Amino acid sequence: MATVELEQVFKQYGSTPVVKGLSLKVEAGEFLSLLGPSGCGKTTTLRMVAGLERIDRGVLRIDGRVVDGPQVNMPPERRGLGMVFQSYAVWPHRTVAQNVAYPLTLQGLGAQEIAARVQEALGWVRLQPFADRPPSQLSGGQLQRVAIARALVARPKVLLLDEPLSNLDAALREELRGEIASLRATLGTTMIFVTHDQHEALALSDRVAVMNHGVIEQIASPEQLYREPATPFVASFVGGANVLTGTVDGSTFTTHGERFELPGEGPATTIAVRPEHVRLGEGTPLRLLARLFLGSAVEYRFALGDVVLRAVGPAVEAARVGDHVRVGFSQVRRYASPAES
């Protein structure tokens, strides 16, 4: 286990800034996710930690030691890290055991120690029965577990995971997400996980850093992030809140030509309303555009000016597409400044 610290780190490609003065400390043994949309700088940040990209300005420390900064650039192989990429990057001409053993072979360890540590690593990911198989005989989820075992076999101080589940189908993603959670509980390794999937980040992390346009908009526990989003962007990206901009007169909020009564008090030019906090049957009449059955709930989509208002809740038989249904808000998050465009 080791700490990872970035202090006022900048990175740009040509004239395009990608990471803009990012400061972050990952504690020893912590599982931290970098969450955000494509192009927000999360993968670039991970690659800088790994040593695959140089930082332009700032300081990067691992376990208190500067590994990148003014006049310092420690190569990736000396940073004590393991990395799992989005693609499996498994050698097709090697068996599962030979793939996992490769980092130890590079270290020059003896055959007996390599064999023991490979079996241990395969046990962590439940692949011991597949040790002698070629990769062509494995599923996508099994291939990614081979990649994880190979990253862990050298006992890294920090494990970096760059969207390792994005190439898998929904069932395999859920299965491997559970594997990663179990591994983390067993090994206690410091982990930095990059994803654009909020469900992965919320399910796995001790803390989540939400990135947007090269900066961290909020870093918090999954529970705090969901319940107390610091910005309209965080509210929208984590949990899919309806973000509305308008004017307040007392408790009445006017947006897109419609008026809503708001619970609570406080100034607000922008509000965030989670779909589960949109209630049907009372309030402002809106036209129902779509009714989507989700299994455990139903999603309703309403026309609100030129935007769509989403609600999620139990089935309401009286709510039919094309009808006007009264809509109100049971809970809102208020912001005094306008939503980011």
Coordinates of C-alpha atoms in Angstrom, one line a residue:
M1 CA 0.0 0.0 0.0
A2 CA 1.2 3.5 -0.8
T3 CA -0.2 7.1 -1.0
V4 CA -0.4 8.9 -4.3
E5 CA -0.3 12.6 -4.4
L6 CA -0.7 15.1 -7.2
E7 CA 0.1 18.7 -6.5
Q8 CA -1.0 21.4 -9.0
V9 CA -0.5 19.1 -12.0
F10 CA -1.0 20.5 -15.5
K11 CA -0.9 18.6 -18.8
Q12 CA -1.7 19.9 -22.3
Y13 CA -1.3 18.5 -25.8
G14 CA -0.2 21.3 -28.2
S15 CA -2.3 24.3 -27.2
T16 CA -5.1 22.2 -25.7
P17 CA -5.1 21.9 -21.9
V18 CA -6.3 18.5 -20.7
V19 CA -5.5 18.6 -16.9
K20 CA -5.6 22.0 -15.3
G21 CA -3.9 22.3 -11.9
L22 CA -5.2 19.1 -10.4
S23 CA -4.4 18.4 -6.8
L24 CA -5.4 15.1 -5.2
K25 CA -4.2 12.7 -2.5
V26 CA -5.1 9.1 -2.5
E27 CA -4.6 7.5 0.9
A28 CA -2.8 4.2 1.4
G29 CA -5.2 1.3 0.9
E30 CA -7.9 3.6 -0.5
F31 CA -10.0 2.8 -3.5
L32 CA -10.5 6.0 -5.4
S33 CA -12.4 6.4 -8.7
L34 CA -11.8 9.1 -11.3
L35 CA -15.3 9.6 -12.8
G36 CA -16.2 11.8 -15.7
P37 CA -17.2 12.0 -19.4
S38 CA -14.9 11.3 -22.3
G39 CA -12.2 13.9 -22.7
C40 CA -12.4 15.2 -19.1
G41 CA -8.7 14.2 -18.3
K42 CA -9.2 11.2 -16.1
T43 CA -7.3 8.7 -18.3
T44 CA -4.5 11.3 -18.8
T45 CA -4.3 11.7 -15.1
L46 CA -4.0 7.9 -14.6
R47 CA -1.3 7.7 -17.3
M48 CA 0.7 10.4 -15.6
V49 CA 0.6 8.5 -12.3
A50 CA 1.7 5.4 -14.2
G51 CA 4.6 7.3 -15.9
L52 CA 3.3 6.8 -19.4
E53 CA 2.9 10.6 -19.7
R54 CA 5.1 13.4 -18.4
I55 CA 3.4 16.1 -16.4
D56 CA 4.0 19.6 -17.7
R57 CA 4.0 21.4 -14.4
G58 CA 3.4 20.3 -10.8
V59 CA 4.6 17.4 -8.6
L60 CA 3.6 13.8 -8.4
R61 CA 4.5 11.7 -5.4
I62 CA 4.1 8.0 -4.7
D63 CA 4.6 6.9 -1.1
G64 CA 5.9 10.4 -0.3
R65 CA 8.7 10.2 -3.0
V66 CA 8.7 12.5 -6.0
V67 CA 8.4 10.5 -9.1
D68 CA 7.6 13.3 -11.6
G69 CA 8.3 17.0 -11.3
P70 CA 11.0 19.5 -11.9
Q71 CA 14.2 17.6 -13.0
V72 CA 12.6 14.3 -11.8
N73 CA 11.1 11.6 -14.0
M74 CA 11.1 8.1 -12.6
P75 CA 10.4 5.4 -15.2
P76 CA 7.2 3.4 -14.9
E77 CA 8.9 0.1 -14.0
R78 CA 10.5 1.8 -10.9
R79 CA 7.3 3.2 -9.5
G80 CA 6.0 0.0 -7.9
L81 CA 2.7 0.1 -9.8
G82 CA 0.4 -2.4 -11.5
M83 CA -1.9 -1.4 -14.4
V84 CA -4.9 -3.0 -16.0
F85 CA -5.9 -1.5 -19.4
Q86 CA -9.3 -1.3 -21.1
S87 CA -8.1 -3.9 -23.6
Y88 CA -7.0 -7.2 -22.2
A89 CA -3.5 -7.0 -23.6
V90 CA -3.1 -10.7 -23.1
W91 CA -0.5 -12.5 -25.3
P92 CA -2.3 -15.1 -27.4
H93 CA 0.8 -17.4 -27.7
R94 CA 1.2 -17.8 -24.0
T95 CA -0.9 -19.8 -21.5
V96 CA -2.8 -18.1 -18.7
A97 CA 0.0 -19.0 -16.2
Q98 CA 2.7 -17.7 -18.6
N99 CA 0.9 -14.4 -19.1
V100 CA 0.6 -13.9 -15.4
A101 CA 4.2 -14.9 -14.8
Y102 CA 5.7 -12.4 -17.2
P103 CA 6.3 -9.5 -14.8
L104 CA 8.1 -11.9 -12.4
T105 CA 10.2 -13.3 -15.2
L106 CA 11.3 -9.8 -16.0
Q107 CA 12.4 -9.4 -12.4
G108 CA 14.6 -12.5 -12.7
L109 CA 12.9 -14.5 -9.9
G110 CA 13.5 -18.2 -9.6
A111 CA 11.1 -20.7 -11.2
Q112 CA 9.8 -22.1 -7.9
E113 CA 8.9 -18.7 -6.5
I114 CA 7.3 -17.6 -9.8
A115 CA 5.2 -20.8 -9.9
A116 CA 4.0 -20.2 -6.3
R117 CA 3.2 -16.5 -6.8
V118 CA 1.4 -17.2 -10.1
Q119 CA -0.8 -19.8 -8.4
E120 CA -1.5 -17.3 -5.6
A121 CA -2.5 -14.6 -8.1
L122 CA -4.7 -17.0 -10.1
G123 CA -6.4 -18.0 -6.8
W124 CA -7.2 -14.3 -6.2
V125 CA -9.2 -14.2 -9.5
R126 CA -10.5 -17.8 -9.4
L127 CA -8.6 -18.9 -12.5
Q128 CA -6.4 -21.7 -11.1
P129 CA -8.2 -24.4 -13.1
F130 CA -7.4 -22.4 -16.3
A131 CA -3.6 -22.0 -15.7
D132 CA -2.6 -24.1 -18.7
R133 CA -5.2 -22.9 -21.2
P134 CA -4.5 -20.5 -24.1
P135 CA -6.3 -17.2 -24.0
S136 CA -8.4 -18.3 -27.1
Q137 CA -10.3 -20.6 -24.8
L138 CA -11.3 -17.9 -22.3
S139 CA -14.3 -15.6 -22.2
G140 CA -13.9 -11.8 -22.1
G141 CA -14.4 -11.7 -18.4
Q142 CA -11.8 -14.4 -17.8
L143 CA -9.3 -12.6 -20.0
Q144 CA -9.7 -9.4 -18.0
R145 CA -9.2 -11.4 -14.8
V146 CA -5.9 -12.7 -16.3
A147 CA -4.9 -9.1 -16.9
I148 CA -5.8 -8.3 -13.2
A149 CA -3.8 -11.3 -11.9
R150 CA -0.8 -10.2 -14.1
A151 CA -1.0 -6.7 -12.6
L152 CA -1.2 -8.0 -9.1
V153 CA 1.4 -10.8 -9.2
A154 CA 4.3 -8.5 -8.7
R155 CA 2.6 -7.2 -5.5
P156 CA 2.4 -3.5 -6.6
K157 CA 2.0 -0.7 -4.0
V158 CA -0.7 0.8 -6.2
L159 CA -3.0 -0.8 -8.8
L160 CA -4.2 1.4 -11.6
L161 CA -7.3 0.4 -13.6
D162 CA -8.2 2.2 -16.8
E163 CA -11.9 1.4 -17.6
P164 CA -11.3 -2.4 -17.3
L165 CA -15.0 -3.3 -17.6
S166 CA -16.0 -1.2 -20.5
N167 CA -15.4 -3.9 -23.2
L168 CA -17.6 -6.5 -21.4
D169 CA -21.3 -7.1 -21.7
A170 CA -23.7 -6.1 -18.8
A171 CA -23.7 -9.5 -17.1
L172 CA -19.9 -9.8 -17.2
R173 CA -19.4 -6.2 -16.0
E174 CA -21.5 -6.9 -13.0
E175 CA -19.6 -10.2 -12.3
L176 CA -16.2 -8.6 -12.6
R177 CA -17.2 -5.6 -10.5
G178 CA -17.9 -8.0 -7.7
E179 CA -14.5 -9.6 -8.3
I180 CA -12.7 -6.3 -8.0
A181 CA -14.6 -5.5 -4.8
S182 CA -13.6 -8.8 -3.3
L183 CA -10.0 -8.4 -4.3
R184 CA -9.8 -5.0 -2.8
A185 CA -11.2 -6.3 0.5
T186 CA -8.7 -9.2 0.5
L187 CA -5.6 -7.4 -0.5
G188 CA -6.0 -3.9 0.7
T189 CA -4.0 -2.5 -2.2
T190 CA -4.3 1.2 -3.0
M191 CA -6.4 1.4 -6.2
I192 CA -7.1 4.2 -8.6
F193 CA -10.0 3.3 -11.0
V194 CA -10.9 5.3 -14.1
T195 CA -14.5 5.0 -15.4
H196 CA -17.3 7.0 -17.1
D197 CA -19.8 4.6 -15.5
Q198 CA -21.3 6.2 -12.3
H199 CA -22.6 2.8 -11.1
E200 CA -19.1 1.3 -11.1
A201 CA -17.7 4.3 -9.3
L202 CA -20.4 4.4 -6.6
A203 CA -20.4 0.7 -6.0
L204 CA -16.6 0.2 -5.6
S205 CA -15.1 3.4 -4.2
D206 CA -14.2 4.8 -0.9
R207 CA -14.2 8.2 -2.6
V208 CA -15.1 9.4 -6.1
A209 CA -13.4 12.4 -7.8
V210 CA -15.8 13.8 -10.5
M211 CA -13.8 15.4 -13.3
N212 CA -15.0 17.8 -15.9
H213 CA -12.9 19.8 -18.4
G214 CA -9.6 18.9 -16.7
V215 CA -10.6 19.8 -13.1
I216 CA -12.1 18.0 -10.2
E217 CA -15.6 19.4 -9.5
Q218 CA -16.1 17.4 -6.4
I219 CA -14.4 14.6 -4.4
A220 CA -16.4 12.8 -1.8
S221 CA -17.7 9.5 -0.6
P222 CA -20.3 7.9 -2.9
E223 CA -23.1 8.6 -0.5
Q224 CA -22.2 12.3 -0.1
L225 CA -21.6 12.7 -3.8
Y226 CA -25.1 11.4 -4.5
R227 CA -26.9 13.2 -1.7
E228 CA -25.0 16.5 -1.8
P229 CA -23.7 17.2 -5.3
A230 CA -21.6 20.3 -5.1
T231 CA -22.4 21.5 -8.7
P232 CA -25.1 21.1 -11.2
F233 CA -22.7 19.1 -13.4
V234 CA -22.1 16.6 -10.6
A235 CA -25.8 16.3 -9.9
S236 CA -26.5 15.6 -13.6
F237 CA -23.6 13.2 -14.2
V238 CA -24.1 11.2 -10.9
G239 CA -27.6 10.0 -10.7
G240 CA -29.0 11.8 -13.8
A241 CA -30.7 14.7 -12.0
N242 CA -32.9 17.1 -13.9
V243 CA -31.0 20.4 -13.9
L244 CA -33.2 23.4 -14.4
T245 CA -32.4 27.1 -14.5
G246 CA -35.0 29.7 -13.8
T247 CA -36.2 32.3 -11.3
V248 CA -37.5 32.1 -7.7
D249 CA -40.3 34.2 -6.2
G250 CA -40.8 33.0 -2.7
S251 CA -41.3 29.3 -2.9
T252 CA -42.3 29.4 -6.6
F253 CA -39.7 28.4 -9.2
T254 CA -40.4 29.4 -12.8
T255 CA -38.5 27.6 -15.6
H256 CA -39.3 27.1 -19.3
G257 CA -42.6 29.0 -18.8
E258 CA -43.9 26.7 -16.1
R259 CA -44.2 27.3 -12.3
F260 CA -43.4 24.8 -9.6
E261 CA -43.6 25.0 -5.8
L262 CA -40.3 24.2 -4.2
P263 CA -39.8 22.4 -0.9
G264 CA -37.5 24.0 1.6
E265 CA -35.9 27.5 1.5
G266 CA -33.0 29.3 0.0
P267 CA -31.9 31.2 -3.1
A268 CA -31.8 29.3 -6.4
T269 CA -31.3 30.2 -10.0
T270 CA -30.6 26.6 -10.7
I271 CA -32.1 23.5 -9.1
A272 CA -31.3 19.8 -9.5
V273 CA -34.2 17.3 -9.1
R274 CA -33.4 13.6 -9.1
P275 CA -35.9 11.5 -11.1
E276 CA -37.0 9.7 -7.9
H277 CA -37.9 13.0 -6.4
V278 CA -40.3 14.0 -9.2
R279 CA -43.8 13.0 -7.9
L280 CA -46.8 12.4 -10.1
G281 CA -50.4 13.4 -9.4
E282 CA -50.0 16.9 -8.0
G283 CA -48.4 20.2 -9.1
T284 CA -47.9 21.5 -12.6
P285 CA -49.5 19.7 -15.5
L286 CA -47.0 18.6 -18.2
R287 CA -47.5 16.5 -21.3
L288 CA -46.2 12.9 -21.0
L289 CA -43.9 12.1 -23.9
A290 CA -42.9 8.5 -23.0
R291 CA -43.4 5.8 -20.4
L292 CA -40.6 3.3 -20.1
F293 CA -40.9 0.0 -18.1
L294 CA -37.7 -0.6 -16.1
G295 CA -38.7 -3.8 -14.2
S296 CA -38.6 -2.5 -10.6
A297 CA -39.9 0.9 -11.6
V298 CA -41.2 3.0 -14.5
E299 CA -39.5 6.0 -16.1
Y300 CA -41.7 8.9 -17.3
R301 CA -40.5 11.6 -19.6
F302 CA -42.3 14.9 -19.7
A303 CA -42.1 17.9 -22.0
L304 CA -40.9 21.0 -20.2
G305 CA -40.3 23.7 -22.8
D306 CA -37.5 22.5 -25.0
V307 CA -36.1 20.0 -22.4
V308 CA -37.2 16.6 -21.1
L309 CA -38.1 16.2 -17.4
R310 CA -37.4 12.6 -16.2
A311 CA -39.3 10.9 -13.3
V312 CA -38.8 7.4 -12.0
G313 CA -41.2 5.6 -9.6
P314 CA -44.0 3.1 -9.3
A315 CA -46.4 2.5 -12.1
V316 CA -49.2 5.1 -12.3
E317 CA -51.9 3.5 -14.5
A318 CA -53.6 6.9 -15.1
A319 CA -50.4 8.3 -16.7
R320 CA -50.7 7.7 -20.4
V321 CA -48.5 9.0 -23.2
G322 CA -50.0 12.2 -24.7
D323 CA -51.9 13.1 -21.5
H324 CA -51.2 16.0 -19.3
V325 CA -50.1 14.8 -15.8
R326 CA -49.6 16.9 -12.8
V327 CA -45.9 16.9 -11.6
G328 CA -44.3 18.2 -8.5
F329 CA -41.0 18.0 -6.6
S330 CA -40.6 16.3 -3.2
Q331 CA -36.9 17.3 -2.9
V332 CA -34.5 19.6 -4.7
R333 CA -30.9 20.7 -4.6
R334 CA -30.5 24.4 -4.9
Y335 CA -27.6 26.3 -6.6
A336 CA -27.3 30.1 -6.5
S337 CA -25.3 30.3 -9.7
P338 CA -26.4 29.3 -13.2
A339 CA -25.8 25.8 -14.5
E340 CA -22.8 25.3 -16.7
S341 CA -23.6 25.2 -20.4

